[in-house]
Coordinates of C-alpha atoms and ligand atoms in Angstrom, one line a residue:
X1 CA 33.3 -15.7 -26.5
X2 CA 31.0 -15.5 -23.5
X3 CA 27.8 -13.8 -23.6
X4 CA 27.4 -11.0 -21.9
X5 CA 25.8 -11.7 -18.1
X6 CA 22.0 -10.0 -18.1
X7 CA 21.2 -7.2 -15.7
X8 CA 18.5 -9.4 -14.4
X9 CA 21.2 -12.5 -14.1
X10 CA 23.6 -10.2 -12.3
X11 CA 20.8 -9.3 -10.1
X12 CA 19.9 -12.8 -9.2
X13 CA 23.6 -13.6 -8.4
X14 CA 24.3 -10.5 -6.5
X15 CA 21.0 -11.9 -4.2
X16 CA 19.4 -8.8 -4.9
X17 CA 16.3 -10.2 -6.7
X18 CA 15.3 -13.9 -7.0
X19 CA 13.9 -15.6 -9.4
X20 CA 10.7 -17.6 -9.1
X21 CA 10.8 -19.2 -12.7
X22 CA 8.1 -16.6 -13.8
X23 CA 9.5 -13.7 -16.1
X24 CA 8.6 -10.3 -14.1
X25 CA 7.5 -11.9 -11.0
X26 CA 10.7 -11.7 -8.4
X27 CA 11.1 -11.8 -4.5
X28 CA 13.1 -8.6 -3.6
X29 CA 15.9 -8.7 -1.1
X30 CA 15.9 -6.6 2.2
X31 CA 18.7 -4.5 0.3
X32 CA 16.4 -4.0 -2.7
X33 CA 13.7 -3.1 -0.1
X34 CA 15.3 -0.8 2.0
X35 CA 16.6 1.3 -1.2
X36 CA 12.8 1.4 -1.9
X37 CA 11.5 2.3 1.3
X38 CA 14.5 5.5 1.1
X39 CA 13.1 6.6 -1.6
X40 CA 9.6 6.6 -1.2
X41 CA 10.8 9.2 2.2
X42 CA 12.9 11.0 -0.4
X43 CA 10.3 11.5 -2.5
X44 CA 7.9 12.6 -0.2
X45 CA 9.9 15.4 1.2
X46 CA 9.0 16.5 -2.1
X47 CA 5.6 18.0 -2.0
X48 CA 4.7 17.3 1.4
X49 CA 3.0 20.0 2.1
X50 CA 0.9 20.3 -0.3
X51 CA -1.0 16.8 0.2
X52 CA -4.3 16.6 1.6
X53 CA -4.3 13.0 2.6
X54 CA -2.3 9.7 1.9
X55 CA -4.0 6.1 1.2
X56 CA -2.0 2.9 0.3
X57 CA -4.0 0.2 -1.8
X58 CA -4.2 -3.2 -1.5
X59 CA -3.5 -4.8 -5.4
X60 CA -6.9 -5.8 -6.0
X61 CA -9.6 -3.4 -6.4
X62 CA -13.0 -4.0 -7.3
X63 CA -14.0 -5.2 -10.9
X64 CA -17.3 -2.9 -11.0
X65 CA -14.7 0.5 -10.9
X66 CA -11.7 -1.7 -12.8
X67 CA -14.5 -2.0 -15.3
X68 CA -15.3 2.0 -15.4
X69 CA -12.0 2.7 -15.8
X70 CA -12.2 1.6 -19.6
X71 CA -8.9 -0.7 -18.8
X72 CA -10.7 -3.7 -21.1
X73 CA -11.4 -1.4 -23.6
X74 CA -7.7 0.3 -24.1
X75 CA -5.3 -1.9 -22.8
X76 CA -7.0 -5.7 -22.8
X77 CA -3.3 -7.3 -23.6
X78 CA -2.4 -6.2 -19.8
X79 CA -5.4 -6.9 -17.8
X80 CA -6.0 -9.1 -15.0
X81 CA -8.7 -10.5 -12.9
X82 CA -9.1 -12.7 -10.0
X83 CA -10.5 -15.8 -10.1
X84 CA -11.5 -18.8 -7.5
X85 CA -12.8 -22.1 -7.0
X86 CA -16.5 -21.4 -6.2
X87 CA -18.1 -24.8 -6.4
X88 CA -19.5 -27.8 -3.9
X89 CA -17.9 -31.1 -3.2
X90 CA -18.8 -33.0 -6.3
X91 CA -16.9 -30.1 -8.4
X92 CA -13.8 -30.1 -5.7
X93 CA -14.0 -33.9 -7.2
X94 CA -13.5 -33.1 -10.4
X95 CA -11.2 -30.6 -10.1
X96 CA -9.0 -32.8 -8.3
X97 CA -9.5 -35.3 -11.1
X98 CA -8.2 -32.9 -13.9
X99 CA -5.0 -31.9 -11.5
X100 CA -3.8 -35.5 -11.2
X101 CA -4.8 -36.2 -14.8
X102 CA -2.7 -33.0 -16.0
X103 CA -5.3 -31.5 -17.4
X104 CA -6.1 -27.9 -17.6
X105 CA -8.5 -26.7 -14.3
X106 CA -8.0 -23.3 -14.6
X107 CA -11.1 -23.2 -16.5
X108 CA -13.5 -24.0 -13.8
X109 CA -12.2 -21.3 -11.4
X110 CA -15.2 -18.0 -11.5
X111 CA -14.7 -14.6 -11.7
X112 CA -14.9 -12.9 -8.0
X113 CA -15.6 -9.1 -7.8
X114 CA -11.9 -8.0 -7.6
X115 CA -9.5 -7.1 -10.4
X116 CA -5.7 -6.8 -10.3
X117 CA -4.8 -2.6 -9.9
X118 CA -3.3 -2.1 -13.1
X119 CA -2.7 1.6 -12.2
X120 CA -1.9 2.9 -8.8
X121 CA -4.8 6.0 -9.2
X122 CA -7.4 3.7 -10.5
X123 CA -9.0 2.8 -6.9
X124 CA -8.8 6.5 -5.7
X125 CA -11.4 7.7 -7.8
X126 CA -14.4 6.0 -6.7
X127 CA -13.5 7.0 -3.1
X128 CA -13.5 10.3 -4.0
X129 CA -16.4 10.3 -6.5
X130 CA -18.6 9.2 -3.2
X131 CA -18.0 12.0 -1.2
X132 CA -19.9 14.6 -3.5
X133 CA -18.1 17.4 -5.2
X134 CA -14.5 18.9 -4.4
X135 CA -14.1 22.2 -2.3
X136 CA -12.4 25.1 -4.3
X137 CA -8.8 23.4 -3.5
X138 CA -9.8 20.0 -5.1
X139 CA -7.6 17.0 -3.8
X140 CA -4.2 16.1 -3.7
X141 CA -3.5 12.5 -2.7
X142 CA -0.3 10.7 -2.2
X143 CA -0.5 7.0 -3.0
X144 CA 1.3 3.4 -2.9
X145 CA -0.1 -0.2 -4.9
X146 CA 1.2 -2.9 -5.9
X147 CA 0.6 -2.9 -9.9
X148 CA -0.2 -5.9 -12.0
X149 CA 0.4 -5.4 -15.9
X150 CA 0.7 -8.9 -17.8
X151 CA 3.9 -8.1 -19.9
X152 CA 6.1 -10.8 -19.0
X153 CA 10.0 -9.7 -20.2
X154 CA 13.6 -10.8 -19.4
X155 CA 14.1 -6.9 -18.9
X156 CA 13.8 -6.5 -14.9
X157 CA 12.7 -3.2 -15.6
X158 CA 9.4 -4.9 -17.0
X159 CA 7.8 -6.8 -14.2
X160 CA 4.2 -8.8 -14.1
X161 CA 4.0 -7.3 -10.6
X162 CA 5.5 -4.0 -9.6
X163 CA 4.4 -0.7 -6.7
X164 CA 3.8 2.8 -8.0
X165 CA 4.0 5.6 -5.9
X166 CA 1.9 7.9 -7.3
X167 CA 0.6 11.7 -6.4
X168 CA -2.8 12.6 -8.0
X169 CA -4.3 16.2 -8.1
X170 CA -7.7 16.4 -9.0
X171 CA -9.6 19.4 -9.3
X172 CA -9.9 22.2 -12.4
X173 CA -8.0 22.2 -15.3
X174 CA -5.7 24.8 -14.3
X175 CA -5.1 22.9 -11.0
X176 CA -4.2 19.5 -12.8
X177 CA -1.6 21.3 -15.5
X178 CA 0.4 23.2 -12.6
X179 CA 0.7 20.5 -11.2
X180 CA 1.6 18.3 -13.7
X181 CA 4.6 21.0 -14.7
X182 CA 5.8 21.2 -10.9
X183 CA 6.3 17.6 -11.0
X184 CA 8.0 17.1 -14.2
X185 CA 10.7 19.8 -12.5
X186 CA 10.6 18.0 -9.2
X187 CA 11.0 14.4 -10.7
X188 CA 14.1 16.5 -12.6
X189 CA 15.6 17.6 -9.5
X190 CA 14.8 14.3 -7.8
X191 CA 16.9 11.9 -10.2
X192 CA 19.9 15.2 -10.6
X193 CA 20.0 14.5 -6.4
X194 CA 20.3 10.9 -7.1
X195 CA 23.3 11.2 -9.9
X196 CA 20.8 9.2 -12.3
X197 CA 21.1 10.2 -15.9
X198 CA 18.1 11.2 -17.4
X199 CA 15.6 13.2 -20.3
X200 CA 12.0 13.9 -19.5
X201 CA 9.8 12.7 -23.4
X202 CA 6.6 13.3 -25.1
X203 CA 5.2 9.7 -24.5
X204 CA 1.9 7.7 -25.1
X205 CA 0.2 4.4 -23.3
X206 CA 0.3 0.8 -25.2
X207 CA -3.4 1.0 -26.2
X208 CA -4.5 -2.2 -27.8
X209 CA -4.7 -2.7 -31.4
X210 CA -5.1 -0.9 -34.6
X211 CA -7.3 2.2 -33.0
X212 CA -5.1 1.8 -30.1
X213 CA -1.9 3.1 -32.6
X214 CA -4.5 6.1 -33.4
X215 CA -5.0 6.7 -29.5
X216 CA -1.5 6.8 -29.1
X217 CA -0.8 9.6 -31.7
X218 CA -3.2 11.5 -30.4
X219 CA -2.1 11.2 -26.8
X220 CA 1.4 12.1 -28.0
X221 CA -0.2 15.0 -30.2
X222 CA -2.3 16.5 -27.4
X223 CA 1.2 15.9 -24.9
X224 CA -1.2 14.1 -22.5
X225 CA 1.7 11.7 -21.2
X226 CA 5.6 12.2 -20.6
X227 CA 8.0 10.0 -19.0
X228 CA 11.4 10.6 -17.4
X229 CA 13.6 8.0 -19.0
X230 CA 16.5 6.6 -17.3
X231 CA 19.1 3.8 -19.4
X232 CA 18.7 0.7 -16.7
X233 CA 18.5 -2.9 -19.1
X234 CA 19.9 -0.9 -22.0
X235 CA 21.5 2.2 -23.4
X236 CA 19.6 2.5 -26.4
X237 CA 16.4 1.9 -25.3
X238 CA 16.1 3.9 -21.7
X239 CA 13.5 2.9 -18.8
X240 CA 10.3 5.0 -17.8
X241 CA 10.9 5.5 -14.3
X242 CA 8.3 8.4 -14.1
X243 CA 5.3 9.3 -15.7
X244 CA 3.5 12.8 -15.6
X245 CA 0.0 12.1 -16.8
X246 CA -3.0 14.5 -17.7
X247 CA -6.2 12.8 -18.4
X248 CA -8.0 16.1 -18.6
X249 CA -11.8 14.9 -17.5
X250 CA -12.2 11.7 -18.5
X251 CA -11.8 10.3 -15.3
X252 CA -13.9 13.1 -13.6
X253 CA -16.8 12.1 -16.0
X254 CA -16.4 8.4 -15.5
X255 CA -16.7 8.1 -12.0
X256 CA -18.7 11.0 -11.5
X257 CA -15.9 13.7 -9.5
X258 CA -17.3 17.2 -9.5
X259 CA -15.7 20.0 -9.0
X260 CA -17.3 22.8 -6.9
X261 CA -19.2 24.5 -10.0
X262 CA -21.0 21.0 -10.5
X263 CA -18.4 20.5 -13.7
X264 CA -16.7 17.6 -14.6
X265 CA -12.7 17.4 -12.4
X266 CA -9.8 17.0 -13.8
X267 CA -6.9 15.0 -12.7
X268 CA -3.5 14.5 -13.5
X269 CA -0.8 12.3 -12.0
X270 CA 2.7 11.6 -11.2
X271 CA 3.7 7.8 -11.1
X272 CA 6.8 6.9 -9.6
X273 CA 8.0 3.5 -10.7
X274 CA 9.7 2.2 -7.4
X275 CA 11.0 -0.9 -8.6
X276 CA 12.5 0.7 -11.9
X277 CA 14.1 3.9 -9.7
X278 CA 15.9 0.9 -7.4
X279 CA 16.9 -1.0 -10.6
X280 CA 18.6 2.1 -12.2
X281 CA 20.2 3.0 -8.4
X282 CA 21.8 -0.3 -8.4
X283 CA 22.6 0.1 -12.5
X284 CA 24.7 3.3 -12.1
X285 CA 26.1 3.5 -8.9
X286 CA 26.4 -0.4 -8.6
X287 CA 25.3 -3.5 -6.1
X288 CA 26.9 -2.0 -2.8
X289 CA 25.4 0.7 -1.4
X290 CA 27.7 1.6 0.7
X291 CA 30.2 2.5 -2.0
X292 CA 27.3 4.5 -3.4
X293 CA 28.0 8.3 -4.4
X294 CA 27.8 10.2 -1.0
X295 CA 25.3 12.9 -2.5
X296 CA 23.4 9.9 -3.3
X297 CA 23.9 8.5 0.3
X298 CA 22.7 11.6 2.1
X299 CA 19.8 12.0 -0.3
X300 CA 18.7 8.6 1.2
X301 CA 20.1 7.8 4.1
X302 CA 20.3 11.4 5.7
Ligands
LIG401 P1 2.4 4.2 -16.4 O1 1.0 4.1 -15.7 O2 2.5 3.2 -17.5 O3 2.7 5.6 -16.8 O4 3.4 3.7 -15.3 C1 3.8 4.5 -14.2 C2 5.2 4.1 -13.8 O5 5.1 2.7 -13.4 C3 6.2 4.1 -15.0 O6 6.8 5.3 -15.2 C4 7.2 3.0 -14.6 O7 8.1 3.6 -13.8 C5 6.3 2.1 -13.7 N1 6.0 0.8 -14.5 C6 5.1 0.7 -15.5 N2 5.1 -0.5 -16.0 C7 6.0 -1.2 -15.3 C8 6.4 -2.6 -15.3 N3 6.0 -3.5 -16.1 N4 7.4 -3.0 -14.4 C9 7.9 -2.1 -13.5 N5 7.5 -0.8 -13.5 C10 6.6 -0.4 -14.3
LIG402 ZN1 -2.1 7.6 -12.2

């Protein structure tokens, strides 16, 4: 009997993604795109008027802040940095040398100052630890990165290189929870309009290791994390598409964000996976769009 065709092979020969011989590293099509670029609008009638200001980052951001954000210290396995060929003519030599000879060069290449974004929120705080303490309202900031996690996987779902659109709120405690709630109702509502089958979870982050399983408990425990699942690769095993995040002040007291008072700020935040909500779009209502539900159709294309 004939195994079953993959998701991700159907998706190569339906053109929708291509393949690039790297696991989790995929051109999109313009289809893929455009069902991207409809949602991100979708989502942001959602909320709009509540943002203070938008900012899309590029995927790099600098390894000084990368560093502050304690990445290295709970999720090494994921990292990744930039590095280049920093050297004079006589090490151009030898690096030349080692690629005809087949030899590994990769060593030579230095670390530059910029880090993959591993988290579309990451390169926000800085800019706002730099322009002194919040007003009374605190911030609420509607982002877009590209996202590098080094988890290559056969599951589309998982890719090495993937966007987030991501609203943060930062500001007091009370602030960052309401939030947080609104938004796990909102991403609700959002994937009901879409016909997408989903549950909202408790959830924690892969942190690294043997005190990484510990983090994770606790993380769960304290219901810091939940994620609104959707079944995209498999049934069993559903996709985060969403994540509703609360890192009380962790990230207020690493990059220095005050609140008004002078006190540490909180933030929480709502990731939207974009790549994963197109996969599951194409999973349940199929690879033309045009046949799509028409609830779904208005939703996105008005
Ligand atoms: P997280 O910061 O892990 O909560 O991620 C936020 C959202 O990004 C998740 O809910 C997913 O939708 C998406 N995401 C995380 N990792 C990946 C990945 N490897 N490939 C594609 N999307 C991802
Ligand atoms: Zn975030």
């Amino acid at each position: 009997m004939d195994a079953p065709v993959s998701f991700l092979d159907q998706l190569f020969s339906q053109g929708i993604l291509h393949d690039s011989g790297v696991d989790g590293l995929y051109a999109r099509s313009g289809m893929f795109e455009d069902v991207i670029s409809r949602f991100e609008e979708f989502a942001l009638g959602f909320g709009k008027d509540e943002i203070t200001e938008a900012m899309v980052f590029p995927p790099g951001m600098p390894l000084s802040d990368f560093e502050t954000s304690g990445y290295m210290k709970n999720f090494p396995q994921l990292a990744g940095t930039v590095h280049a060929f920093c050297g004079n003519d006589h090490d151009h030599m030898g690096l030349l040398q080692c690629v005809a000879a087949g030899e590994d060069w990769t060593d030579k290449q230095k670390a530059t100052d910029v880090a993959l974004t591993p988290a579309a929120c990451y390169p926000l705080y800085p800019i706002l630890s730099k322009r002194g303490p919040l007003n009374a309202d605190g911030a609420y900031v509607a982002l877009q990165s590209y996202c590098f996690r080094h988890e290559p996987s056969k599951d589309p779902a998982r890719m090495q290189m993937f966007r987030q659109r991501e609203y943060v709120r930062v500001g007091s405690a009370d602030q960052a929870m309401a939030f947080r709630e609104t938004w796990k109702q909102r991403g609700q509502e959002m994937m009901q309009i879409l016909e997408l089958p989903h549950e909202v979870e408790v959830a924690n982050d892969p942190f690294f290791g043997r005190a990484g399983k510990m983090m994770g408990a606790s993380q769960r425990e304290q219901e810091l994390k939940f994620e609104l699942v959707v079944p995209v690769n498999s049934t069993s095993r559903p996709t985060a598409c969403m994540s509703f995040n609360y890192h009380m002040d962790n990230f207020g007291k690493a990059w220095n964000i005050r609140q008004a008072d002078g006190s540490a700020a909180h933030t929480a935040c709502v990731g939207f996976g974009l790549e994963r909500i197109a996969l599951a779009l194409f999973r349940h209502h199929g690879f033309d769009v045009e046949a799509w539900p028409s609830g779904v159709r208005s939703a996105l294309w008005g």
